[in-house]
PDB file of C-alpha atoms in Angstrom:
ATOM      1  CA  ILE E 291      10.164  15.268 -27.706  1.00  0.00           C
ATOM      2  CA  ASP E 292      11.569  15.664 -24.179  1.00  0.00           C
ATOM      3  CA  ILE E 293      10.628  13.366 -21.299  1.00  0.00           C
ATOM      4  CA  PHE E 294      10.061  14.761 -17.821  1.00  0.00           C
ATOM      5  CA  GLY E 295       9.363  12.509 -14.882  1.00  0.00           C
ATOM      6  CA  GLY E 296       9.466  12.028 -11.168  1.00  0.00           C
ATOM      7  CA  PRO E 297       7.467  10.663  -8.253  1.00  0.00           C
ATOM      8  CA  GLY E 298       4.373  12.457  -7.095  1.00  0.00           C
ATOM      9  CA  TRP E 299       2.861  13.120  -3.690  1.00  0.00           C
ATOM     10  CA  GLY E 300       0.826  10.350  -2.139  1.00  0.00           C
ATOM     11  CA  TRP E 301       1.068   6.609  -1.680  1.00  0.00           C
ATOM     12  CA  PHE E 302       0.283   3.391  -3.505  1.00  0.00           C
ATOM     13  CA  GLY E 303      -0.482   0.154  -1.750  1.00  0.00           C
ATOM     14  CA  ALA E 304      -2.392  -3.061  -1.282  1.00  0.00           C
ATOM     15  CA  ILE E 305      -5.359  -2.174   0.947  1.00  0.00           C
ATOM     16  CA  ILE E 306      -6.100  -4.946   3.450  1.00  0.00           C
ATOM     17  CA  ASN E 307      -9.696  -6.012   4.147  1.00  0.00           C
ATOM     18  CA  PHE E 308      -9.897  -6.532   7.909  1.00  0.00           C
ATOM     19  CA  LYS E 309     -13.514  -7.784   7.669  1.00  0.00           C
ATOM     20  CA  ASP E 310     -13.028 -10.707   5.241  1.00  0.00           C
ATOM     21  CA  LYS E 311     -14.086 -13.857   7.126  1.00  0.00           C
ATOM     22  CA  THR E 312     -13.131 -16.329   4.381  1.00  0.00           C
ATOM     23  CA  ASP E 313     -10.662 -18.848   5.873  1.00  0.00           C
ATOM     24  CA  ASP E 314     -10.773 -16.723   9.053  1.00  0.00           C
ATOM     25  CA  PHE E 315      -8.719 -14.115   7.222  1.00  0.00           C
ATOM     26  CA  ASN E 316     -10.126 -11.351   9.438  1.00  0.00           C
ATOM     27  CA  ASN E 317      -8.622 -13.044  12.494  1.00  0.00           C
ATOM     28  CA  VAL E 318      -5.387 -13.962  10.730  1.00  0.00           C
ATOM     29  CA  ILE E 319      -4.724 -10.466   9.410  1.00  0.00           C
ATOM     30  CA  ALA E 320      -5.681  -8.868  12.719  1.00  0.00           C
ATOM     31  CA  GLN E 321      -2.369 -10.298  13.974  1.00  0.00           C
ATOM     32  CA  LEU E 322       0.227  -7.573  13.478  1.00  0.00           C
ATOM     33  CA  TYR E 323       2.971 -10.164  13.092  1.00  0.00           C
ATOM     34  CA  VAL E 324       1.185 -11.646  10.060  1.00  0.00           C
ATOM     35  CA  ARG E 325       1.037  -8.261   8.346  1.00  0.00           C
ATOM     36  CA  GLN E 326       4.700  -7.775   9.121  1.00  0.00           C
ATOM     37  CA  VAL E 327       5.560 -11.244   7.776  1.00  0.00           C
ATOM     38  CA  ILE E 328       4.038 -10.427   4.412  1.00  0.00           C
ATOM     39  CA  ASP E 329       5.889  -7.110   4.388  1.00  0.00           C
ATOM     40  CA  TYR E 330       9.124  -9.077   4.814  1.00  0.00           C
ATOM     41  CA  LEU E 331       8.195 -10.873   1.564  1.00  0.00           C
ATOM     42  CA  ILE E 332       7.832  -7.658  -0.497  1.00  0.00           C
ATOM     43  CA  ASP E 333      11.080  -6.747  -2.252  1.00  0.00           C
ATOM     44  CA  GLU E 334      10.504  -3.138  -3.302  1.00  0.00           C
ATOM     45  CA  PRO E 335      13.973  -2.573  -4.833  1.00  0.00           C
ATOM     46  CA  ALA E 336      13.511  -5.668  -7.029  1.00  0.00           C
ATOM     47  CA  ILE E 337       9.992  -4.564  -8.009  1.00  0.00           C
ATOM     48  CA  ILE E 338      11.292  -1.108  -8.912  1.00  0.00           C
ATOM     49  CA  LYS E 339      13.991  -2.612 -11.097  1.00  0.00           C
ATOM     50  CA  GLY E 340      11.942  -5.362 -12.729  1.00  0.00           C
ATOM     51  CA  VAL E 341       8.439  -3.910 -12.941  1.00  0.00           C
ATOM     52  CA  TYR E 342       8.979  -0.146 -13.021  1.00  0.00           C
ATOM     53  CA  LYS E 343      12.287  -0.238 -14.954  1.00  0.00           C
ATOM     54  CA  ASN E 344      13.679   2.051 -12.236  1.00  0.00           C
ATOM     55  CA  ALA E 345      10.995   4.712 -12.828  1.00  0.00           C
ATOM     56  CA  ALA E 346       9.801   4.630  -9.217  1.00  0.00           C
ATOM     57  CA  VAL E 347      10.963   5.277  -5.666  1.00  0.00           C
ATOM     58  CA  PRO E 348      10.584   3.079  -2.575  1.00  0.00           C
ATOM     59  CA  ALA E 349       7.699   3.872  -0.248  1.00  0.00           C
ATOM     60  CA  TYR E 350       7.228   2.431   3.226  1.00  0.00           C
ATOM     61  CA  THR E 351       4.594   4.686   4.740  1.00  0.00           C
ATOM     62  CA  GLU E 352       2.037   7.330   3.754  1.00  0.00           C
ATOM     63  CA  VAL E 353       4.760   9.929   3.138  1.00  0.00           C
ATOM     64  CA  PRO E 354       6.917   8.870   0.160  1.00  0.00           C
ATOM     65  CA  THR E 355      10.704   8.932   0.065  1.00  0.00           C
ATOM     66  CA  ALA E 356      10.537  11.461  -2.782  1.00  0.00           C
ATOM     67  CA  PRO E 357       9.784  14.231  -3.488  1.00  0.00           C
ATOM     68  CA  PHE E 358      11.205  15.677  -0.282  1.00  0.00           C
ATOM     69  CA  SER E 359       8.624  16.496   2.334  1.00  0.00           C
ATOM     70  CA  PRO E 360       9.224  18.227   5.673  1.00  0.00           C
ATOM     71  CA  TYR E 361       6.579  15.890   7.108  1.00  0.00           C
ATOM     72  CA  ALA E 362       8.453  12.671   6.370  1.00  0.00           C
ATOM     73  CA  PRO E 363       9.653  10.832   9.482  1.00  0.00           C
ATOM     74  CA  ALA E 364      13.317   9.875   9.641  1.00  0.00           C
ATOM     75  CA  SER E 365      12.270   6.263   8.993  1.00  0.00           C
ATOM     76  CA  ALA E 366      10.434   7.026   5.735  1.00  0.00           C
ATOM     77  CA  GLY E 367      13.327   6.000   3.497  1.00  0.00           C
ATOM     78  CA  LYS E 368      14.106   2.785   5.337  1.00  0.00           C
ATOM     79  CA  PRO E 369      11.830  -0.264   5.409  1.00  0.00           C
ATOM     80  CA  ALA E 370      10.659  -1.287   8.861  1.00  0.00           C
ATOM     81  CA  PHE E 371      10.493  -4.858   7.594  1.00  0.00           C
ATOM     82  CA  PRO E 372      13.103  -5.196   4.828  1.00  0.00           C
ATOM     83  CA  TYR E 373      12.827  -8.074   2.380  1.00  0.00           C
ATOM     84  CA  ASN E 374      13.848 -11.216   4.264  1.00  0.00           C
ATOM     85  CA  PRO E 375      11.995 -14.468   3.434  1.00  0.00           C
ATOM     86  CA  ASN E 376      13.935 -16.447   6.048  1.00  0.00           C
ATOM     87  CA  LYS E 377      12.849 -14.069   8.792  1.00  0.00           C
ATOM     88  CA  ALA E 378       9.247 -14.225   7.571  1.00  0.00           C
ATOM     89  CA  VAL E 379       9.270 -18.008   7.840  1.00  0.00           C
ATOM     90  CA  ALA E 380      10.923 -17.942  11.257  1.00  0.00           C
ATOM     91  CA  ILE E 381       8.294 -15.541  12.630  1.00  0.00           C
ATOM     92  CA  LEU E 382       5.465 -17.751  11.402  1.00  0.00           C
ATOM     93  CA  GLN E 383       7.045 -20.848  12.914  1.00  0.00           C
ATOM     94  CA  ALA E 384       7.567 -19.035  16.213  1.00  0.00           C
ATOM     95  CA  HIS E 385       3.841 -18.228  16.269  1.00  0.00           C
ATOM     96  CA  GLY E 386       2.616 -21.777  15.777  1.00  0.00           C
ATOM     97  CA  TRP E 387       2.409 -22.171  12.004  1.00  0.00           C
ATOM     98  CA  LYS E 388       3.563 -25.188  10.018  1.00  0.00           C
ATOM     99  CA  VAL E 389       5.299 -23.472   7.105  1.00  0.00           C
ATOM    100  CA  VAL E 390       5.304 -25.372   3.821  1.00  0.00           C
ATOM    101  CA  PRO E 391       7.240 -23.387   1.178  1.00  0.00           C
ATOM    102  CA  GLY E 392       5.578 -23.870  -2.181  1.00  0.00           C
ATOM    103  CA  GLY E 393       2.656 -25.599  -0.463  1.00  0.00           C
ATOM    104  CA  ARG E 394       0.096 -24.417   2.077  1.00  0.00           C
ATOM    105  CA  THR E 395       1.059 -23.087   5.482  1.00  0.00           C
ATOM    106  CA  THR E 396      -1.418 -23.790   8.290  1.00  0.00           C
ATOM    107  CA  CYS E 397      -1.881 -23.056  11.981  1.00  0.00           C
ATOM    108  CA  ILE E 398      -0.863 -25.981  14.196  1.00  0.00           C
ATOM    109  CA  LYS E 399      -0.859 -24.195  17.570  1.00  0.00           C
ATOM    110  CA  PRO E 400      -4.150 -22.351  18.020  1.00  0.00           C
ATOM    111  CA  GLY E 401      -4.384 -20.020  20.979  1.00  0.00           C
ATOM    112  CA  THR E 402      -3.359 -16.620  22.230  1.00  0.00           C
ATOM    113  CA  ALA E 403       0.009 -17.313  23.843  1.00  0.00           C
ATOM    114  CA  SER E 404       3.084 -15.686  22.318  1.00  0.00           C
ATOM    115  CA  ASN E 405       4.026 -18.948  20.571  1.00  0.00           C
ATOM    116  CA  GLU E 406       0.505 -19.570  19.225  1.00  0.00           C
ATOM    117  CA  CYS E 407      -1.333 -18.362  16.124  1.00  0.00           C
ATOM    118  CA  GLY E 408      -3.620 -15.795  17.735  1.00  0.00           C
ATOM    119  CA  ALA E 409      -7.201 -15.163  18.750  1.00  0.00           C
ATOM    120  CA  GLY E 410      -9.910 -16.709  16.596  1.00  0.00           C
ATOM    121  CA  ILE E 411      -7.563 -18.794  14.424  1.00  0.00           C
ATOM    122  CA  PRO E 412      -8.524 -22.488  14.530  1.00  0.00           C
ATOM    123  CA  ALA E 413      -6.070 -25.311  13.914  1.00  0.00           C
ATOM    124  CA  GLY E 414      -5.664 -25.993  10.201  1.00  0.00           C
ATOM    125  CA  THR E 415      -6.357 -22.391   9.158  1.00  0.00           C
ATOM    126  CA  PRO E 416      -4.291 -21.305   6.127  1.00  0.00           C
ATOM    127  CA  ILE E 417      -3.012 -17.853   5.279  1.00  0.00           C
ATOM    128  CA  ALA E 418      -5.031 -17.463   2.104  1.00  0.00           C
ATOM    129  CA  PHE E 419      -6.828 -14.545   0.501  1.00  0.00           C
ATOM    130  CA  VAL E 420      -7.880 -12.861  -2.746  1.00  0.00           C
ATOM    131  CA  TRP E 421      -5.716  -9.999  -4.053  1.00  0.00           C
ATOM    132  CA  ALA E 422      -7.583  -7.847  -6.580  1.00  0.00           C
ATOM    133  CA  ASN E 423      -6.090  -5.511  -9.192  1.00  0.00           C
ATOM    134  CA  GLN E 424      -7.160  -3.393 -12.096  1.00  0.00           C
ATOM    135  CA  PRO E 425      -6.715  -5.080 -15.506  1.00  0.00           C
ATOM    136  CA  GLU E 426      -3.114  -5.288 -16.662  1.00  0.00           C
ATOM    137  CA  SER E 427      -4.077  -3.334 -19.781  1.00  0.00           C
ATOM    138  CA  VAL E 428      -5.080  -0.428 -17.534  1.00  0.00           C
ATOM    139  CA  ALA E 429      -2.523  -0.652 -14.718  1.00  0.00           C
ATOM    140  CA  THR E 430       0.373  -2.820 -15.883  1.00  0.00           C
ATOM    141  CA  THR E 431       2.651  -2.107 -12.947  1.00  0.00           C
ATOM    142  CA  GLY E 432      -0.035  -2.861 -10.348  1.00  0.00           C
ATOM    143  CA  ALA E 433      -0.788  -6.253 -11.855  1.00  0.00           C
ATOM    144  CA  LEU E 434       2.877  -7.171 -12.268  1.00  0.00           C
ATOM    145  CA  GLU E 435       3.943  -6.134  -8.769  1.00  0.00           C
ATOM    146  CA  SER E 436       1.076  -8.234  -7.390  1.00  0.00           C
ATOM    147  CA  GLU E 437       2.262 -11.264  -9.346  1.00  0.00           C
ATOM    148  CA  VAL E 438       5.725 -10.817  -7.847  1.00  0.00           C
ATOM    149  CA  VAL E 439       4.348 -10.662  -4.301  1.00  0.00           C
ATOM    150  CA  ALA E 440       2.003 -13.629  -4.778  1.00  0.00           C
ATOM    151  CA  SER E 441       4.766 -15.800  -6.225  1.00  0.00           C
ATOM    152  CA  GLU E 442       7.220 -14.922  -3.453  1.00  0.00           C
ATOM    153  CA  ALA E 443       4.628 -15.480  -0.713  1.00  0.00           C
ATOM    154  CA  LYS E 444       3.773 -18.924  -2.076  1.00  0.00           C
ATOM    155  CA  GLN E 445       7.272 -20.163  -2.806  1.00  0.00           C
ATOM    156  CA  ALA E 446       8.940 -18.784   0.325  1.00  0.00           C
ATOM    157  CA  ALA E 447       6.248 -19.161   2.957  1.00  0.00           C
ATOM    158  CA  GLY E 448       3.302 -21.218   1.660  1.00  0.00           C
ATOM    159  CA  ILE E 449       0.945 -18.236   1.708  1.00  0.00           C
ATOM    160  CA  ASP E 450      -1.868 -18.580  -0.851  1.00  0.00           C
ATOM    161  CA  ILE E 451      -2.660 -15.356  -2.685  1.00  0.00           C
ATOM    162  CA  THR E 452      -5.285 -15.671  -5.419  1.00  0.00           C
ATOM    163  CA  LEU E 453      -4.964 -12.864  -7.945  1.00  0.00           C
ATOM    164  CA  GLN E 454      -8.157 -11.373  -9.343  1.00  0.00           C
ATOM    165  CA  THR E 455      -8.951  -8.678 -11.907  1.00  0.00           C
ATOM    166  CA  LYS E 456     -11.721  -6.108 -11.520  1.00  0.00           C
ATOM    167  CA  THR E 457     -12.331  -2.656 -12.970  1.00  0.00           C
ATOM    168  CA  PHE E 458     -11.329   0.478 -11.084  1.00  0.00           C
ATOM    169  CA  ASN E 459     -14.974   1.421 -10.529  1.00  0.00           C
ATOM    170  CA  PHE E 460     -15.790  -2.044  -9.200  1.00  0.00           C
ATOM    171  CA  LEU E 461     -12.807  -2.059  -6.842  1.00  0.00           C
ATOM    172  CA  THR E 462     -13.464   1.366  -5.374  1.00  0.00           C
ATOM    173  CA  SER E 463     -17.233   0.899  -5.076  1.00  0.00           C
ATOM    174  CA  ASN E 464     -17.716  -2.772  -4.181  1.00  0.00           C
ATOM    175  CA  TYR E 465     -14.474  -3.800  -2.491  1.00  0.00           C
ATOM    176  CA  ASN E 466     -15.112  -1.048  -0.004  1.00  0.00           C
ATOM    177  CA  ASP E 467     -16.157  -1.751   3.576  1.00  0.00           C
ATOM    178  CA  GLN E 468     -17.391   1.835   4.014  1.00  0.00           C
ATOM    179  CA  ASN E 469     -20.055   1.403   1.335  1.00  0.00           C
ATOM    180  CA  PRO E 470     -23.193  -0.215   2.867  1.00  0.00           C
ATOM    181  CA  ALA E 471     -24.317  -1.338  -0.591  1.00  0.00           C
ATOM    182  CA  ALA E 472     -21.112  -3.363  -0.928  1.00  0.00           C
ATOM    183  CA  ALA E 473     -21.692  -5.528   2.146  1.00  0.00           C
ATOM    184  CA  LYS E 474     -22.427  -8.568  -0.028  1.00  0.00           C
ATOM    185  CA  TYR E 475     -18.825  -8.437  -1.286  1.00  0.00           C
ATOM    186  CA  THR E 476     -17.148  -8.190   2.123  1.00  0.00           C
ATOM    187  CA  ASN E 477     -15.961 -11.802   2.130  1.00  0.00           C
ATOM    188  CA  ASP E 478     -14.901 -11.806  -1.525  1.00  0.00           C
ATOM    189  CA  TRP E 479     -11.616  -9.954  -1.166  1.00  0.00           C
ATOM    190  CA  GLY E 480      -8.622  -9.775   1.125  1.00  0.00           C
ATOM    191  CA  VAL E 481      -6.639  -7.057  -0.679  1.00  0.00           C
ATOM    192  CA  ASN E 482      -7.682  -4.247  -2.999  1.00  0.00           C
ATOM    193  CA  ASN E 483      -4.694  -3.004  -5.015  1.00  0.00           C
ATOM    194  CA  TYR E 484      -6.623  -0.479  -7.100  1.00  0.00           C
ATOM    195  CA  GLY E 485      -3.880   2.121  -6.722  1.00  0.00           C
ATOM    196  CA  GLY E 486      -3.652   4.586  -3.868  1.00  0.00           C
ATOM    197  CA  LEU E 487      -4.357   8.153  -2.870  1.00  0.00           C
ATOM    198  CA  PHE E 488      -2.868  11.539  -3.646  1.00  0.00           C
ATOM    199  CA  THR E 489      -2.472  13.179  -0.267  1.00  0.00           C
ATOM    200  CA  ASP E 490      -0.770  16.311  -1.571  1.00  0.00           C
ATOM    201  CA  TYR E 491       1.218  18.603   0.664  1.00  0.00           C
ATOM    202  CA  TYR E 492       0.032  17.787   4.186  1.00  0.00           C
ATOM    203  CA  PRO E 493      -0.016  14.000   4.123  1.00  0.00           C
ATOM    204  CA  THR E 494      -2.163  13.054   7.097  1.00  0.00           C
ATOM    205  CA  ALA E 495      -4.190   9.862   6.669  1.00  0.00           C
ATOM    206  CA  GLU E 496      -7.144  11.322   8.551  1.00  0.00           C
ATOM    207  CA  GLY E 497     -10.194  10.245   6.579  1.00  0.00           C
ATOM    208  CA  VAL E 498      -8.255   7.297   5.177  1.00  0.00           C
ATOM    209  CA  TRP E 499      -7.257   4.962   8.033  1.00  0.00           C
ATOM    210  CA  ASN E 500      -9.029   6.478  11.004  1.00  0.00           C
ATOM    211  CA  THR E 501     -11.949   4.458  12.326  1.00  0.00           C
ATOM    212  CA  GLY E 502     -14.921   5.002  10.004  1.00  0.00           C
ATOM    213  CA  GLY E 503     -12.944   7.170   7.570  1.00  0.00           C
ATOM    214  CA  GLY E 504     -14.643   7.592   4.219  1.00  0.00           C
ATOM    215  CA  PHE E 505     -11.613   6.237   2.334  1.00  0.00           C
ATOM    216  CA  ASN E 506     -10.936   3.446   4.839  1.00  0.00           C
ATOM    217  CA  LEU E 507     -11.888   0.773   2.307  1.00  0.00           C
ATOM    218  CA  GLY E 508     -10.547  -2.141   4.371  1.00  0.00           C
ATOM    219  CA  ASP E 509     -11.945  -0.955   7.726  1.00  0.00           C
ATOM    220  CA  PHE E 510      -8.606  -0.659   9.509  1.00  0.00           C
ATOM    221  CA  ASN E 511      -9.570  -0.031  13.133  1.00  0.00           C
ATOM    222  CA  ASP E 512      -6.727   1.029  15.400  1.00  0.00           C
ATOM    223  CA  PRO E 513      -7.623   3.535  18.156  1.00  0.00           C
ATOM    224  CA  ALA E 514      -3.982   4.564  18.594  1.00  0.00           C
ATOM    225  CA  ALA E 515      -3.675   5.350  14.888  1.00  0.00           C
ATOM    226  CA  THR E 516      -6.955   7.273  14.933  1.00  0.00           C
ATOM    227  CA  ALA E 517      -5.724   9.370  17.858  1.00  0.00           C
ATOM    228  CA  LEU E 518      -2.483  10.178  16.028  1.00  0.00           C
ATOM    229  CA  MET E 519      -4.399  11.244  12.918  1.00  0.00           C
ATOM    230  CA  ASN E 520      -6.617  13.444  15.039  1.00  0.00           C
ATOM    231  CA  ASN E 521      -3.482  15.037  16.497  1.00  0.00           C
ATOM    232  CA  SER E 522      -2.111  15.631  13.007  1.00  0.00           C
ATOM    233  CA  VAL E 523      -5.188  17.636  12.100  1.00  0.00           C
ATOM    234  CA  HIS E 524      -6.092  19.356  15.355  1.00  0.00           C
ATOM    235  CA  SER E 525      -3.114  19.514  17.730  1.00  0.00           C
ATOM    236  CA  GLY E 526      -1.055  22.251  16.062  1.00  0.00           C
ATOM    237  CA  ASN E 527       2.096  20.189  16.633  1.00  0.00           C
ATOM    238  CA  PRO E 528       4.219  20.408  13.449  1.00  0.00           C
ATOM    239  CA  ASN E 529       5.766  17.014  14.238  1.00  0.00           C
ATOM    240  CA  ALA E 530       2.442  15.230  14.744  1.00  0.00           C
ATOM    241  CA  ILE E 531       2.327  14.041  11.147  1.00  0.00           C
ATOM    242  CA  LYS E 532       5.783  12.473  11.497  1.00  0.00           C
ATOM    243  CA  VAL E 533       4.626  10.512  14.524  1.00  0.00           C
ATOM    244  CA  GLU E 534       1.513   9.396  12.653  1.00  0.00           C
ATOM    245  CA  ALA E 535       3.468   8.285   9.589  1.00  0.00           C
ATOM    246  CA  GLY E 536       5.973   6.397  11.722  1.00  0.00           C
ATOM    247  CA  TYR E 537       3.161   4.497  13.445  1.00  0.00           C
ATOM    248  CA  ILE E 538       1.460   3.665  10.155  1.00  0.00           C
ATOM    249  CA  GLN E 539       4.763   2.371   8.789  1.00  0.00           C
ATOM    250  CA  THR E 540       4.976  -0.315  11.479  1.00  0.00           C
ATOM    251  CA  HIS E 541       1.267  -1.140  11.852  1.00  0.00           C
ATOM    252  CA  LEU E 542       0.462  -1.579   8.169  1.00  0.00           C
ATOM    253  CA  PRO E 543      -3.151  -0.817   7.244  1.00  0.00           C
ATOM    254  CA  VAL E 544      -1.875  -1.500   3.730  1.00  0.00           C
ATOM    255  CA  TRP E 545       1.219  -3.106   2.254  1.00  0.00           C
ATOM    256  CA  PHE E 546       2.943  -0.134   0.704  1.00  0.00           C
ATOM    257  CA  MET E 547       4.192  -0.402  -2.872  1.00  0.00           C
ATOM    258  CA  PRO E 548       6.656   1.748  -4.850  1.00  0.00           C
ATOM    259  CA  ASP E 549       5.608   5.219  -5.912  1.00  0.00           C
ATOM    260  CA  GLY E 550       5.810   5.162  -9.692  1.00  0.00           C
ATOM    261  CA  ASP E 551       7.162   8.144 -11.576  1.00  0.00           C
ATOM    262  CA  TYR E 552       4.887  10.347 -13.644  1.00  0.00           C
ATOM    263  CA  LEU E 553       6.376  10.412 -17.116  1.00  0.00           C
ATOM    264  CA  LEU E 554       5.423  13.307 -19.363  1.00  0.00           C
ATOM    265  CA  ALA E 555       6.334  13.654 -23.020  1.00  0.00           C
ATOM    266  CA  VAL E 556       6.495  17.264 -24.187  1.00  0.00           C
ATOM    267  CA  ASN E 557       7.092  18.548 -27.705  1.00  0.00           C
ATOM    268  CA  THR E 558       9.547  21.240 -26.681  1.00  0.00           C
ATOM    269  CA  THR E 559      10.329  22.136 -30.281  1.00  0.00           C
ATOM    270  CA  LYS E 560       6.843  23.668 -30.439  1.00  0.00           C
ATOM    271  CA  VAL E 561       6.060  24.484 -26.827  1.00  0.00           C
ATOM    272  CA  ALA E 562       8.575  26.083 -24.474  1.00  0.00           C
ATOM    273  CA  SER E 563       8.818  27.021 -20.812  1.00  0.00           C
ATOM    274  CA  PRO E 564      11.345  27.688 -18.078  1.00  0.00           C
ATOM    275  CA  PRO E 565      12.510  24.310 -16.701  1.00  0.00           C
ATOM    276  CA  ASP E 566      10.485  24.666 -13.505  1.00  0.00           C
ATOM    277  CA  GLY E 567       7.327  24.858 -15.569  1.00  0.00           C
ATOM    278  CA  TRP E 568       7.871  21.261 -16.716  1.00  0.00           C
ATOM    279  CA  THR E 569       9.407  19.627 -13.676  1.00  0.00           C
ATOM    280  CA  ALA E 570       6.615  20.913 -11.440  1.00  0.00           C
ATOM    281  CA  MET E 571       4.129  18.855 -13.461  1.00  0.00           C
ATOM    282  CA  THR E 572       5.443  15.692 -11.823  1.00  0.00           C
ATOM    283  CA  GLN E 573       4.318  17.029  -8.444  1.00  0.00           C
ATOM    284  CA  GLN E 574       0.664  17.422  -9.498  1.00  0.00           C
ATOM    285  CA  GLN E 575       1.080  21.028 -10.441  1.00  0.00           C
ATOM    286  CA  TRP E 576       0.500  22.619 -13.806  1.00  0.00           C
ATOM    287  CA  PHE E 577       1.888  25.962 -14.870  1.00  0.00           C
ATOM    288  CA  PRO E 578       0.489  26.689 -18.330  1.00  0.00           C
ATOM    289  CA  GLN E 579       1.022  30.387 -17.625  1.00  0.00           C
ATOM    290  CA  TYR E 580       4.721  29.670 -18.114  1.00  0.00           C
ATOM    291  CA  TRP E 581       4.304  27.857 -21.416  1.00  0.00           C
ATOM    292  CA  TYR E 582       4.411  29.493 -24.805  1.00  0.00           C
ATOM    293  CA  VAL E 583       4.302  28.364 -28.408  1.00  0.00           C
ATOM    294  CA  LYS E 584       7.511  28.784 -30.347  1.00  0.00           C
TER     295      LYS E 584
END
C-alpha cells in the first residue's frame, strides 16, 4: 500500500453568524477588531502539529497556501493576525473591555468612540457564543481544532465559547441564515464549523460572502467585499481575485482554519499508474484512464 496526500483547493473555516442576537453577539462581532482579536488567538501552526499531525497547510484567506495558485495574493502565506494572546488582550482593553483571563470578559466602556466597545454593545456584555461542529466521530480534526480555540480564548482572554455538536445536514440546513425555514435557529449559534467549500481553480468567493449569496450561511454583509467579488467575476482584471482575497483575509467573514491534506491509500502492487495519475487525486482530480491492473 502506498500513501499519497496533499492539500486540496478550497478553504476550511469557522463561519461567523452575524445575525445572532444572543448576548448582543451580532453587535459584538460586527466590530472588526473583535474578529481580529479572536484571530490572534488561533495558533494554526500548533493546530497543524497537534491536531493534523502535520498533514495540513496553513490557510489565512479563501486561497490556500498550497497547492500553488496564480490567484493567491502575496499575503496568502502569512497571517494578517498571527497568534499573539497578549496583543489580543491589549486590543480588547484599548476598546473598553475588562479582560478576565480564565473568567468572563465584559464591556465596561459602552459607546462608539475609539476607546469604547462599539455600537449596540451595552455595559456588562460578554464575548460569548456557541461554536458548532460535526460529531468528532465524523470530523475529528474539526472538533479538536475547535476545542483548542475555545480553550485558548477562555484562558487567555476570558472569551466564552460553548462547543456544540450537530450533524452535517443540520449545520448546513438550519445554521444557515440564507434558509428562510431556519429563521427559528438564528439566535442559537455564533459559529458553524461544518467544514468549508471547494472553490476549485478560480477561487472567487462570489456566491459565498457577497450580500445575499446562497452559501453566505452567516450573512456577512460588507458592500466593499461584495464589490470586489463582483469585480473578480465581471471585470476581466486578472488581479481582481488577489485583491478580493487580500480584503477577505483582513475582514474575516470566517476564522480560517488549516487546509487538511487528502490522504489516499492505493494498492500499487495491484493497480499501477504514472506518478501524476496518483498525485493529481489530491487536487480533486481523478485520472482512471491512466490506471491499469498489474
